[in-house]
Short mmCIF file of C-alpha atoms and ligand atoms in Angstrom, two decimals:
data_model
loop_
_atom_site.label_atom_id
_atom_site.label_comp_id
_atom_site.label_asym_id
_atom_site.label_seq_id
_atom_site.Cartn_x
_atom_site.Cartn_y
_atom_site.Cartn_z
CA UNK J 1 24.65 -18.72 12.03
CA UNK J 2 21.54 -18.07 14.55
CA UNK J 3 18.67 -21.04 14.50
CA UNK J 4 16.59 -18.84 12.92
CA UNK J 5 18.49 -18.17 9.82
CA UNK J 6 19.25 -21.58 9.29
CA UNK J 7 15.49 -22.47 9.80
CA UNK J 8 14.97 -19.90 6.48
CA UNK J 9 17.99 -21.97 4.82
CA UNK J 10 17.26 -25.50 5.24
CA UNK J 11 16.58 -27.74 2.31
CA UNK J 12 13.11 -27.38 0.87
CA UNK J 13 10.49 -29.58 1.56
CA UNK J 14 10.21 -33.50 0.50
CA UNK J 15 14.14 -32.48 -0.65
CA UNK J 16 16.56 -34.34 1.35
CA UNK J 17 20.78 -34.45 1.18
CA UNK J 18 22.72 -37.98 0.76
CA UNK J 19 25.12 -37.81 3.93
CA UNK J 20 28.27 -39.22 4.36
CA UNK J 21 26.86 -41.56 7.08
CA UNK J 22 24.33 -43.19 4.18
CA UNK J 23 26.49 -43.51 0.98
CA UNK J 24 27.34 -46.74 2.12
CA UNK J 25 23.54 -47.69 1.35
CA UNK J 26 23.64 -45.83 -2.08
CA UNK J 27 27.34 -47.17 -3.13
CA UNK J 28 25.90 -50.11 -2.27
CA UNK J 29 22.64 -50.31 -4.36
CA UNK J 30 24.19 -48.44 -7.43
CA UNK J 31 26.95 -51.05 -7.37
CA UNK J 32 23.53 -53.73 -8.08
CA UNK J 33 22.46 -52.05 -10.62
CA UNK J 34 25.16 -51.51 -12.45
CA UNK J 35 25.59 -55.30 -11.92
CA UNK J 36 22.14 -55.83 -13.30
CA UNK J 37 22.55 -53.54 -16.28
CA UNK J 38 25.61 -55.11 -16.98
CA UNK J 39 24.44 -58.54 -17.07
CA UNK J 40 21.11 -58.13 -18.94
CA UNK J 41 22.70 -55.55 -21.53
CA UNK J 42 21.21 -52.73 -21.04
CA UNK J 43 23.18 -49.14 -22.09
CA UNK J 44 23.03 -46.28 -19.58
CA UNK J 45 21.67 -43.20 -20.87
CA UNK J 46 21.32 -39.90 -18.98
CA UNK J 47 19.51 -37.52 -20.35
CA UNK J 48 18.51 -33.81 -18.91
CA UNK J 49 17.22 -33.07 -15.26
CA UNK J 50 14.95 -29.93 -17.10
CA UNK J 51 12.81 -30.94 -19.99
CA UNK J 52 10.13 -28.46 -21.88
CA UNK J 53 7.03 -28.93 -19.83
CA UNK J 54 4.57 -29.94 -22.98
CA UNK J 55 7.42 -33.06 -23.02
CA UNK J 56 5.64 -34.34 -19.85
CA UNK J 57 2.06 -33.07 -20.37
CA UNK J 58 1.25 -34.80 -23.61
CA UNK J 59 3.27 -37.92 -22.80
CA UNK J 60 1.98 -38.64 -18.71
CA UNK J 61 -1.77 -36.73 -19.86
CA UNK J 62 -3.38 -33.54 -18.94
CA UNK J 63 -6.17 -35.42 -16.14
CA UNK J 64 -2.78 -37.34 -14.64
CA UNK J 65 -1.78 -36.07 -10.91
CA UNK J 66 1.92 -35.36 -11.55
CA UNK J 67 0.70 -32.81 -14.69
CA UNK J 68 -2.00 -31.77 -13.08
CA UNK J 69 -0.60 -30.49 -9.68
CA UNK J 70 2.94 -32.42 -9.09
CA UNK J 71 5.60 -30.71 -11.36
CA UNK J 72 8.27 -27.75 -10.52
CA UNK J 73 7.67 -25.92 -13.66
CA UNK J 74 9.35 -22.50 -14.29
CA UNK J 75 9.06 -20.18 -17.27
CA UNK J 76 12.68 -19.19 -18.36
CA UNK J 77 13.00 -15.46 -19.77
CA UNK J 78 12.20 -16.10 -23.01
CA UNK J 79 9.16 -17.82 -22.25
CA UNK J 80 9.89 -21.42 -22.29
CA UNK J 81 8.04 -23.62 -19.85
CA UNK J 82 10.69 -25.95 -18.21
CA UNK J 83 9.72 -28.37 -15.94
CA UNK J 84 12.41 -30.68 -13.33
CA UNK J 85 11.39 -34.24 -14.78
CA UNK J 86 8.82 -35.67 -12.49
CA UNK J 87 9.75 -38.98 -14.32
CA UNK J 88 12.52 -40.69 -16.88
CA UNK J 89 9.75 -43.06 -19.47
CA UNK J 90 9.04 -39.68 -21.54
CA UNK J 91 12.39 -38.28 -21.38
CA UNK J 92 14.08 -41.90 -22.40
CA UNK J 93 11.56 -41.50 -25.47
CA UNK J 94 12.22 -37.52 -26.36
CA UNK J 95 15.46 -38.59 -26.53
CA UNK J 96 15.42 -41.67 -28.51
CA UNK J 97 13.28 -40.27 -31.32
CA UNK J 98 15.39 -36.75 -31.19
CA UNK J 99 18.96 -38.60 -31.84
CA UNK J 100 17.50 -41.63 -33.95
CA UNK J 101 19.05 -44.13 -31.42
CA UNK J 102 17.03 -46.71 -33.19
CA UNK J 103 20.46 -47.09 -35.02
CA UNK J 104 22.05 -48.44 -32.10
CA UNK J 105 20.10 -51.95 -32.96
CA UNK J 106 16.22 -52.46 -32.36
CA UNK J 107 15.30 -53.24 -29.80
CA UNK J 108 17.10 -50.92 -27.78
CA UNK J 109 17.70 -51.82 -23.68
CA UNK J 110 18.33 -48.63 -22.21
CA UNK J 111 18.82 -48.24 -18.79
CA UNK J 112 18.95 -44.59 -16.58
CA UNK J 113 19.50 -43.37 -12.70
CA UNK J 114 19.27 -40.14 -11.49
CA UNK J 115 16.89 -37.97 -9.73
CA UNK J 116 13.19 -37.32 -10.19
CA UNK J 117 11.15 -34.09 -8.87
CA UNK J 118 7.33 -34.28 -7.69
CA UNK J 119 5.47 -32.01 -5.74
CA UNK J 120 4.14 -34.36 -3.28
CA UNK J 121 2.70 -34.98 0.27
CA UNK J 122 5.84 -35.35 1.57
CA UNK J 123 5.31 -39.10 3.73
CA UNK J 124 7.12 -42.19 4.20
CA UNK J 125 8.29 -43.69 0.90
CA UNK J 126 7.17 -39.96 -0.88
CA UNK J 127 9.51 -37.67 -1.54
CA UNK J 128 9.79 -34.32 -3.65
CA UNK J 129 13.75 -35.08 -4.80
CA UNK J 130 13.80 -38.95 -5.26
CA UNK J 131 15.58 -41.09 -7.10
CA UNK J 132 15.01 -44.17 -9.82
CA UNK J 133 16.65 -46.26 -11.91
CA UNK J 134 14.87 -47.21 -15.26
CA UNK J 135 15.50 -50.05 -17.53
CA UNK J 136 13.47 -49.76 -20.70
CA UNK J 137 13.56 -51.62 -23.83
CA UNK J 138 12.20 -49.12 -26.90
CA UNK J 139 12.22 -50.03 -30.76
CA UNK J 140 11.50 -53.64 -31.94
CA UNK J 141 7.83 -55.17 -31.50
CA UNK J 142 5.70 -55.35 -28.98
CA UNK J 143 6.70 -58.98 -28.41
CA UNK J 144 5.21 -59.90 -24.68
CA UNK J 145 9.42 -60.98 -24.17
CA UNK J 146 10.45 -57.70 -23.64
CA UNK J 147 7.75 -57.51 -20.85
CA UNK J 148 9.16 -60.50 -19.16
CA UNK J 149 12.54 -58.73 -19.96
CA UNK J 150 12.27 -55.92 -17.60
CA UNK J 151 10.18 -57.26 -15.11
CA UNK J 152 13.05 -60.08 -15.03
CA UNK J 153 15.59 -57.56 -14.60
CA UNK J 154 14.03 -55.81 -11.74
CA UNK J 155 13.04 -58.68 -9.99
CA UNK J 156 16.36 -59.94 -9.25
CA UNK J 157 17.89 -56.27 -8.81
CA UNK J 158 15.04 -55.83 -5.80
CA UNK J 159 16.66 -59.64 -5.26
CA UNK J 160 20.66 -58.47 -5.18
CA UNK J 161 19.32 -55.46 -2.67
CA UNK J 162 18.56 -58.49 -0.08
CA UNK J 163 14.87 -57.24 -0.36
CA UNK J 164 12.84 -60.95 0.44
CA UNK J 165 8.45 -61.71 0.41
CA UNK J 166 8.68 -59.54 -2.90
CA UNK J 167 5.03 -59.97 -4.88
CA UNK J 168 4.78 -58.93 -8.78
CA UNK J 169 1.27 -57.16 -9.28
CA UNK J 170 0.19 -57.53 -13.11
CA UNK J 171 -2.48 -56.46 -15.36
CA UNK J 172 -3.36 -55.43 -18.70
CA UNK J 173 -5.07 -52.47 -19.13
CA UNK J 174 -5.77 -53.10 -23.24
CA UNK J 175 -5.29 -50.84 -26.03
CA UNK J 176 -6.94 -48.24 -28.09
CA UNK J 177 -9.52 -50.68 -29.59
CA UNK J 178 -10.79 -52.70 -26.06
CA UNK J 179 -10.11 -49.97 -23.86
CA UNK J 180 -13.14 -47.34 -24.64
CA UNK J 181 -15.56 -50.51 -24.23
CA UNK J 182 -13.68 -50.88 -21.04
CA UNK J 183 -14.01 -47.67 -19.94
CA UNK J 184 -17.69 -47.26 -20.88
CA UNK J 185 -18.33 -50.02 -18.79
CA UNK J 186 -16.60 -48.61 -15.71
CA UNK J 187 -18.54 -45.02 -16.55
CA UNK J 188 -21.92 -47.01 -16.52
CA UNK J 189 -20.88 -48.55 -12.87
CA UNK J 190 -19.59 -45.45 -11.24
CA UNK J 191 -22.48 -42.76 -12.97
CA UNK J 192 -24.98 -43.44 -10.72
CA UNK J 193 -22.43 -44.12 -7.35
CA UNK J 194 -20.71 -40.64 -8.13
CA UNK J 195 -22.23 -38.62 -5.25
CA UNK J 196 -20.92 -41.19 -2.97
CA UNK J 197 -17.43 -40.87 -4.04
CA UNK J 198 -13.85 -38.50 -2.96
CA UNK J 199 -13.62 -35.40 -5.04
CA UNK J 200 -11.12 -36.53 -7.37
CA UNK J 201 -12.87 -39.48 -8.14
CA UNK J 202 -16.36 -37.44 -8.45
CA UNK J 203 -13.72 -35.64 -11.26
CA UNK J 204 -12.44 -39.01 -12.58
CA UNK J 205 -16.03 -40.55 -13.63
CA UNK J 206 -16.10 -37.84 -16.55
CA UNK J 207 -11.96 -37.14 -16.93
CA UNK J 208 -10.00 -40.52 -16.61
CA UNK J 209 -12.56 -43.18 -15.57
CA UNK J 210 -10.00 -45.65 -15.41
CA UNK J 211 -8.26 -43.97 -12.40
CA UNK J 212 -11.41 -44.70 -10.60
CA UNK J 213 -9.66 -47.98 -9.80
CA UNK J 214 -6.54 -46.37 -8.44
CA UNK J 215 -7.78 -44.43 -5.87
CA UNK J 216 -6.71 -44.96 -2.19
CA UNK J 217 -9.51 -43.15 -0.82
CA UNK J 218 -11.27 -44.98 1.98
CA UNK J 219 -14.25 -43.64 1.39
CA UNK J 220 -14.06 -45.38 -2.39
CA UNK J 221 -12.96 -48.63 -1.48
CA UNK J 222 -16.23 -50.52 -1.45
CA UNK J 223 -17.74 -49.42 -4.71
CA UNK J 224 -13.92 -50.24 -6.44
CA UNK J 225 -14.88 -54.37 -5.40
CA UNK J 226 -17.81 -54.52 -7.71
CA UNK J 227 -16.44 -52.78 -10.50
CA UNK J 228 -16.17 -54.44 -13.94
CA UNK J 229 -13.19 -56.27 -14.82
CA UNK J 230 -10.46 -55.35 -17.54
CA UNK J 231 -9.43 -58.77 -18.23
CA UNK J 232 -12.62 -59.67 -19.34
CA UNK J 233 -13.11 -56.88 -22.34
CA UNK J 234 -9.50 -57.09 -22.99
CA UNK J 235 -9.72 -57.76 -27.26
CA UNK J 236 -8.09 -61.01 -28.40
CA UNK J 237 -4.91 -59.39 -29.55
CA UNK J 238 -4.74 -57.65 -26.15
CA UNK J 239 -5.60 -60.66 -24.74
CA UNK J 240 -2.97 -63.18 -26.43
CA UNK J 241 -0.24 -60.60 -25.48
CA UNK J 242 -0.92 -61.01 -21.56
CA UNK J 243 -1.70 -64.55 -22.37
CA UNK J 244 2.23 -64.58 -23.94
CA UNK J 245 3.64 -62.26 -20.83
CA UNK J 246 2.33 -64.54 -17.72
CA UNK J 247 3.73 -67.50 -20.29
CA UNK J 248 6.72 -66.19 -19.57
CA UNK J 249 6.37 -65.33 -15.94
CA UNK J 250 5.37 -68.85 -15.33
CA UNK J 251 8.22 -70.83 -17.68
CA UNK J 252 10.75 -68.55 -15.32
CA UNK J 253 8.92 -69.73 -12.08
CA UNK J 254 8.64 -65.71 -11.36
CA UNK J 255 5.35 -65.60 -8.85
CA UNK J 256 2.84 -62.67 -9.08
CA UNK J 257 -0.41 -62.39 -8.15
CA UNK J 258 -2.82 -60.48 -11.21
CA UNK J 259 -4.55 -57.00 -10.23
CA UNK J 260 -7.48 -56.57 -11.50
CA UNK J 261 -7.01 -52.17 -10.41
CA UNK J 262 -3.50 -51.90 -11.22
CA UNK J 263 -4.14 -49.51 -13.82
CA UNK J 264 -0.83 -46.91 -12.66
CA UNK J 265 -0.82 -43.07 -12.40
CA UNK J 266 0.15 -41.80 -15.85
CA UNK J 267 -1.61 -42.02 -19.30
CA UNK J 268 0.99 -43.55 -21.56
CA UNK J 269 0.46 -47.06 -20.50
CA UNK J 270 -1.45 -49.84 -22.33
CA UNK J 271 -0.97 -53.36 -22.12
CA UNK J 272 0.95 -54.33 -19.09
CA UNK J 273 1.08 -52.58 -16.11
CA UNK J 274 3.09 -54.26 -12.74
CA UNK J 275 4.13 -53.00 -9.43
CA UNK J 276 6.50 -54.31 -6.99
CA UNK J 277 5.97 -54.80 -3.03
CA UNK J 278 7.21 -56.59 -0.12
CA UNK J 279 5.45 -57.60 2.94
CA UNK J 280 8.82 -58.37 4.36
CA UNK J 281 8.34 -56.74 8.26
CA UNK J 282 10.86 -55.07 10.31
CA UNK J 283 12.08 -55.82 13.60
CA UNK J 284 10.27 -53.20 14.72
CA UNK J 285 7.14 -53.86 12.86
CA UNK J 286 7.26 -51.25 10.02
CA UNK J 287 5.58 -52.84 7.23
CA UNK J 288 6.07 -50.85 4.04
CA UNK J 289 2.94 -50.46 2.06
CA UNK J 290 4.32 -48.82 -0.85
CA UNK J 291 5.42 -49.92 -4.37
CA UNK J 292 9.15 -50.85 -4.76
CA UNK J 293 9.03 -50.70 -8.53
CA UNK J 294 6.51 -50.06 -11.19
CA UNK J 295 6.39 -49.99 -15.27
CA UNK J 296 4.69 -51.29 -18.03
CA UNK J 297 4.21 -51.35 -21.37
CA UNK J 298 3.88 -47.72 -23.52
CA UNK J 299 3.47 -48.71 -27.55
CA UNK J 300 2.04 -45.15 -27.99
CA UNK J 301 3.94 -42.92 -26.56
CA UNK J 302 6.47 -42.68 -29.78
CA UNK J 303 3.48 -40.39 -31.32
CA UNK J 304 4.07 -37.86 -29.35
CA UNK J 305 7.18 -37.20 -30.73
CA UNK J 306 6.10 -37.19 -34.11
CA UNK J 307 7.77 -41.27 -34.00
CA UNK J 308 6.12 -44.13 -35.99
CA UNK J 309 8.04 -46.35 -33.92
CA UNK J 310 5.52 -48.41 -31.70
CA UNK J 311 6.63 -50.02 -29.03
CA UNK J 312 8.31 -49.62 -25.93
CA UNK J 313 7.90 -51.32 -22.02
CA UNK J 314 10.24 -50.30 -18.89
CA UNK J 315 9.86 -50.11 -15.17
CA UNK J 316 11.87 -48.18 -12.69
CA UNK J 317 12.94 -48.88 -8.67
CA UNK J 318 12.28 -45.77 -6.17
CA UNK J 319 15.87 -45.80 -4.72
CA UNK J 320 14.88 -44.00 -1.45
CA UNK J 321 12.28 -46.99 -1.09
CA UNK J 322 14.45 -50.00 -1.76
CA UNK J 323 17.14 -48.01 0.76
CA UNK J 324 14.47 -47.42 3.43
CA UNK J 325 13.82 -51.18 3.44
CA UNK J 326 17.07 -52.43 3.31
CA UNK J 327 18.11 -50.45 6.53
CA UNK J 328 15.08 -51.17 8.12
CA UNK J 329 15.64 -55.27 7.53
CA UNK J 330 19.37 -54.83 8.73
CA UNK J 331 20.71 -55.74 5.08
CA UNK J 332 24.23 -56.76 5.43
CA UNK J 333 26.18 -54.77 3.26
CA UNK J 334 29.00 -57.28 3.66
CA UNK J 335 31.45 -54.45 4.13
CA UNK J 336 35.02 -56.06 5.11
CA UNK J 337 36.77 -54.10 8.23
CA UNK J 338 39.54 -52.41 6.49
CA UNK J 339 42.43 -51.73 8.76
CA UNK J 340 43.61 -48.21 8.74
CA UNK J 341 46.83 -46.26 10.19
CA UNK J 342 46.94 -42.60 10.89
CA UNK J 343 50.06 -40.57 10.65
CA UNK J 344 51.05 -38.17 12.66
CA UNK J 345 53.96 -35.68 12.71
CA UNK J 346 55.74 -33.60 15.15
CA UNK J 347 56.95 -30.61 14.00
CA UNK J 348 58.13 -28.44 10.79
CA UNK J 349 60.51 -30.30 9.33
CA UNK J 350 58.47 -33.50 9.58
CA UNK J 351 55.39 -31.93 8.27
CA UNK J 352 57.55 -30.91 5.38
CA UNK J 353 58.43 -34.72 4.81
CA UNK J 354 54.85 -35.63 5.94
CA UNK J 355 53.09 -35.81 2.70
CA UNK J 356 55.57 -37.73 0.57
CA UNK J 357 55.39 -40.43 3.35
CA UNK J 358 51.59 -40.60 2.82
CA UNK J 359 51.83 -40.84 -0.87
CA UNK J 360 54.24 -43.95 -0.61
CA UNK J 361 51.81 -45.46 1.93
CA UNK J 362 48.78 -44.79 -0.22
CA UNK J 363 50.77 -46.00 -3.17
CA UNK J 364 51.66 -49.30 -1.53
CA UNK J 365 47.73 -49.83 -0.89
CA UNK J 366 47.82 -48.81 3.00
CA UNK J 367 44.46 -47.15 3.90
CA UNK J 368 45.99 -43.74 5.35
CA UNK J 369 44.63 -40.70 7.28
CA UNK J 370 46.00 -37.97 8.88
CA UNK J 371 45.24 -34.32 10.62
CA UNK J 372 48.00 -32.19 8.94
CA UNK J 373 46.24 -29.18 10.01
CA UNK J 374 46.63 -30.07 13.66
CA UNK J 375 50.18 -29.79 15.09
CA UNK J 376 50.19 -31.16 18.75
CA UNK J 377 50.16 -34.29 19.33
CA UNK J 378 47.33 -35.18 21.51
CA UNK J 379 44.90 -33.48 19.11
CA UNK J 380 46.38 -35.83 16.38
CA UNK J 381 45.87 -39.11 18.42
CA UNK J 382 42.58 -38.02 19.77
CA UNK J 383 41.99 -37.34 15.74
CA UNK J 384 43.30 -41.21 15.09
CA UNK J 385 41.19 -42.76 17.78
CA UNK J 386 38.17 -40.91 16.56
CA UNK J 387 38.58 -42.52 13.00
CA UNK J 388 39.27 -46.29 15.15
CA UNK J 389 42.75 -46.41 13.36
CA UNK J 390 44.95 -49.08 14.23
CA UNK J 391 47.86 -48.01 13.88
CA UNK J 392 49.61 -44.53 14.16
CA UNK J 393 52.69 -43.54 12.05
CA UNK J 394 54.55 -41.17 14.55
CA UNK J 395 57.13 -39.37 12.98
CA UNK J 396 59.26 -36.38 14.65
CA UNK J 397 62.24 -34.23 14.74
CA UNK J 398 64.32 -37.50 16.03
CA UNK J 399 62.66 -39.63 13.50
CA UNK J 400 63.68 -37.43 10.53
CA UNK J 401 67.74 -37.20 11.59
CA UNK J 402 67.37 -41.22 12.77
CA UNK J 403 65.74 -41.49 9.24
CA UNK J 404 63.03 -44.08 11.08
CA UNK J 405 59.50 -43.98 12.25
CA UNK J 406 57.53 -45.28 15.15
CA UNK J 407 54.86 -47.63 14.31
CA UNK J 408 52.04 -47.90 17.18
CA UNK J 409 49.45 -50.42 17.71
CA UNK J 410 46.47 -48.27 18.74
CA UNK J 411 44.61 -51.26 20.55
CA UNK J 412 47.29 -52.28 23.09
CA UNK J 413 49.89 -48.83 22.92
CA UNK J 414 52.88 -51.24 21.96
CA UNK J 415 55.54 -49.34 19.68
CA UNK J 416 58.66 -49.83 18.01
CA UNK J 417 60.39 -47.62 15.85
CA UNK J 418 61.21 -49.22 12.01
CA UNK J 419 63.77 -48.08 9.43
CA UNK J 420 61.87 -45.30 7.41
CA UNK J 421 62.55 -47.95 4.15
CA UNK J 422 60.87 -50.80 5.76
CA UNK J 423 57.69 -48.17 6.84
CA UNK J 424 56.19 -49.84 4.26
CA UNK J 425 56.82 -53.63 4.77
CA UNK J 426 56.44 -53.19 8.77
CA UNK J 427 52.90 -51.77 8.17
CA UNK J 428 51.68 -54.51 5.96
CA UNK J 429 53.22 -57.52 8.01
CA UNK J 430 51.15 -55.95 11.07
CA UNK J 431 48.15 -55.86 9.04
CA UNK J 432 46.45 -59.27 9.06
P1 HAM O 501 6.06 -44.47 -10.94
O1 HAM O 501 5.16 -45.55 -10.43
O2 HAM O 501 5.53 -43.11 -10.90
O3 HAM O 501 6.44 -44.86 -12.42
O4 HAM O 501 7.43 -44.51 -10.15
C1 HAM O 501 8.22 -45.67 -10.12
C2 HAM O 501 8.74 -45.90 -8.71
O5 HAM O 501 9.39 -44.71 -8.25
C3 HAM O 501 7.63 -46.13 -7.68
O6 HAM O 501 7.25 -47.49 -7.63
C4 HAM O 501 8.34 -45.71 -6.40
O7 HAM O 501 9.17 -46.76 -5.93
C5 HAM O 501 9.21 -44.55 -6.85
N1 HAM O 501 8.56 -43.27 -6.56
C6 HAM O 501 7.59 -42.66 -7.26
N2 HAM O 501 7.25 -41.48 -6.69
C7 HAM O 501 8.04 -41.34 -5.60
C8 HAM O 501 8.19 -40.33 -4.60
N3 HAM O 501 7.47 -39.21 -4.62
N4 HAM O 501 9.10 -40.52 -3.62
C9 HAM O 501 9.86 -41.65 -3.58
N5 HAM O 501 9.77 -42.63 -4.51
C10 HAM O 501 8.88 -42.49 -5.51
C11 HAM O 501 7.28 -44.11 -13.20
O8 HAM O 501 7.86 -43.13 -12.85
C12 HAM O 501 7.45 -44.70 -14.59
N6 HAM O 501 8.32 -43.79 -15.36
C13 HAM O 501 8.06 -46.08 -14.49
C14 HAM O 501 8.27 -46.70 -15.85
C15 HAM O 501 9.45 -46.85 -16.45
N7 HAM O 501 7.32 -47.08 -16.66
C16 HAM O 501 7.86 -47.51 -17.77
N8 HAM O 501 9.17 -47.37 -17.68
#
């Protein structure tokens, strides 16, 4: 194919394939949290990569980024507006209150990986195909446990990846009956600074005041210092709940540091909010200033799905995050050398033989390869050095009448030809 085809093919933007080369990395953190899952009972759901687009709009909010300019929606022929889920929370709810799960026991721990879609900025950390893994606990009360739950759960996954220096930001953003004093409060600071502020946040003062506080503008950074506090209008049942979560935090001996503008991206939160980082540094001095993790609590998020259920609190990991760190910090993966043998055959009527041999190596538990396709010899061995065999299986016209094989130690070219019903006993005893 010319270049400049291929340029017109490539993968879209912010989209990125999973090559052979890097499934180690994935194998390796999907193993963790399967581990995790496992051990702090949580079931796996999956639920659909396209969702109705209203599904994300009323649950993330009209004002939030990801509604307002981050989601692949399309309109299907017969006028549906489907949307690529730019998150799992609202899906994990749609489809909780849609099959009644809360029969499944109350509360339910529900855990979820798979890919998320966001038209981003493509950067480092940001992608527009990314992955997470959720772990939410739905149904029951709003007990501040099931806070400590998930952050607990998370907290030792980003632990299992190897990821050290990890800091818990936490806050509490209150509820429907502290929040509007809150936010009044923040409107009265910012009113009179709005002319002095980024576009968006010239937009937030009247839309979603509370976002003021998440902006990464530079420009916005001073005025965000003197702005009023959440903790401090947060009403006493608000209030006793974060009181009960950093309880928990502390019995644990979990560290985290509170936030006072850790107020997140999407709508459906009240109560707790928390982010993950690391200030771990690289051997080549990236630091990675971006969140690992995030979640909190979402009690009202059930209404939008016609639910009277009320409470719910997850988190999820960005997979292409906790990957980018773990290659950067040299994880060990503690993969074992697995030693290999490659078989190779000389003509038809071994070919013909070829691929029973390999079946009663593979059955026996010998890691085997071979290059069927190829029929000379040299291509075959060059094939077997390329894949660092050590051994090769040589088997040939001779072999098949003599009803033996030759057995040869890649590393130091010593062979010996073996009775073809000891092939299997010769290999292993060479194997150490
Ligand atoms: P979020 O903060 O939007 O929350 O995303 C969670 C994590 O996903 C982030 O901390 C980050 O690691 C990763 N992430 C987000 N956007 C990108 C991106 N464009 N490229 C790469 N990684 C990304 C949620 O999505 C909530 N649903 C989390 C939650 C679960 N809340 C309650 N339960």
């Amino acid at each position: 194919m010319s270049k400049s085809k291929l340029q017109n093919l490539q993968s879209p933007k912010g989209m990125h394939d999973i090559l052979p080369q890097e499934q180690m990395w994935w194998d390796k953190v999907r193993k963790e949290v399967d581990y995790i899952a496992d051990y702090y009972n949580f079931m796996r759901i999956d639920t659909s990569l396209l969702e109705r687009a209203e599904v994300f709009e009323k649950s993330l909010g009209e004002t939030t980024d990801i509604v307002e300019k981050q989601m692949f929606v399309y309109k299907s022929r017969s006028g549906d507006r489907l949307a690529l889920r730019p998150e799992g929370t609202a899906s994990i709810v749609r489809s909780y209150v849609q099959h009644g799960l809360s029969h499944l026991g109350q509360p339910l721990k529900l855990f979820y990986t798979g890919p998320m879609f966001r038209k981003e900025q493509p950067q480092a950390g940001r992608f527009r195909q990314f992955h997470q893994t959720g772990f939410e606990i739905v149904g029951g009360d709003d007990d501040p446990v099931y806070d400590v739950q998930v952050i607990l759960a998370l907290y030792r996954l980003l632990e299992r990846f190897k990821i050290k220096n990890l800091s818990l930001h936490i806050n509490s953003i209150g509820c429907r009956v502290c929040r509007p004093t809150y936010r009044k409060k923040l409107t009265d600071y910012y009113k009179d600074l709005a002319p002095k502020l980024c576009k968006d946040c010239r937009r937030r003062v009247k839309e979603n005041p509370l976002r003021l506080l998440d902006c990464k503008n530079e420009q916005c950074q001073p005025y965000k210092a003197g702005a009023p506090i959440i903790l401090d209008t947060l009403c006493s049942n608000c209030s006793k709940h974060f009181k009960g979560v950093l309880e928990y935090l502390e019995e644990l001996k979990l560290s985290y540091q509170l936030d006072n503008h850790l107020v997140r991206g999407l709508d459906y939160y009240n109560r707790t909010t928390f982010e993950f980082f690391t200030d771990v540094a690289a051997e080549d001095g990236t630091k990675f200033d971006f969140a690992l993790a995030a979640g909190g609590r979402y009690d009202y998020l059930f209404e939008v799905f016609g639910s009277r259920q009320n409470s719910g609190v997850g988190g999820a990991v960005g997979m292409e995050r906790v990957i980018e760190v773990m290659r950067k910090i040299k994880v060990n993966l503690g993969l074992r050398y697995k030693q290999t043998v490659f078989f190779v055959h000389i003509g038809e009527v071994a070919k013909k033989k070829s691929l029973s041999l390999i079946e009663e190596l593979r059955a026996a538990g010998i890691p085997v390869s071979e290059s069927l396709g190829k029929d000379s010899l040299a291509a075959q061995l060059r094939s077997a050095n390329k894949e660092r065999a050590d051994f090769a299986l040589i088997f040939g016209q001779k072999e098949v009448f003599e009803e033996s094989i030759i057995i040869r130690d890649l590393k130091n070219s010593v062979q010996e030809t073996v009775p073809l019903m000891k092939m299997v006993n010769e290999v292993k005893r060479r194997f150490k």
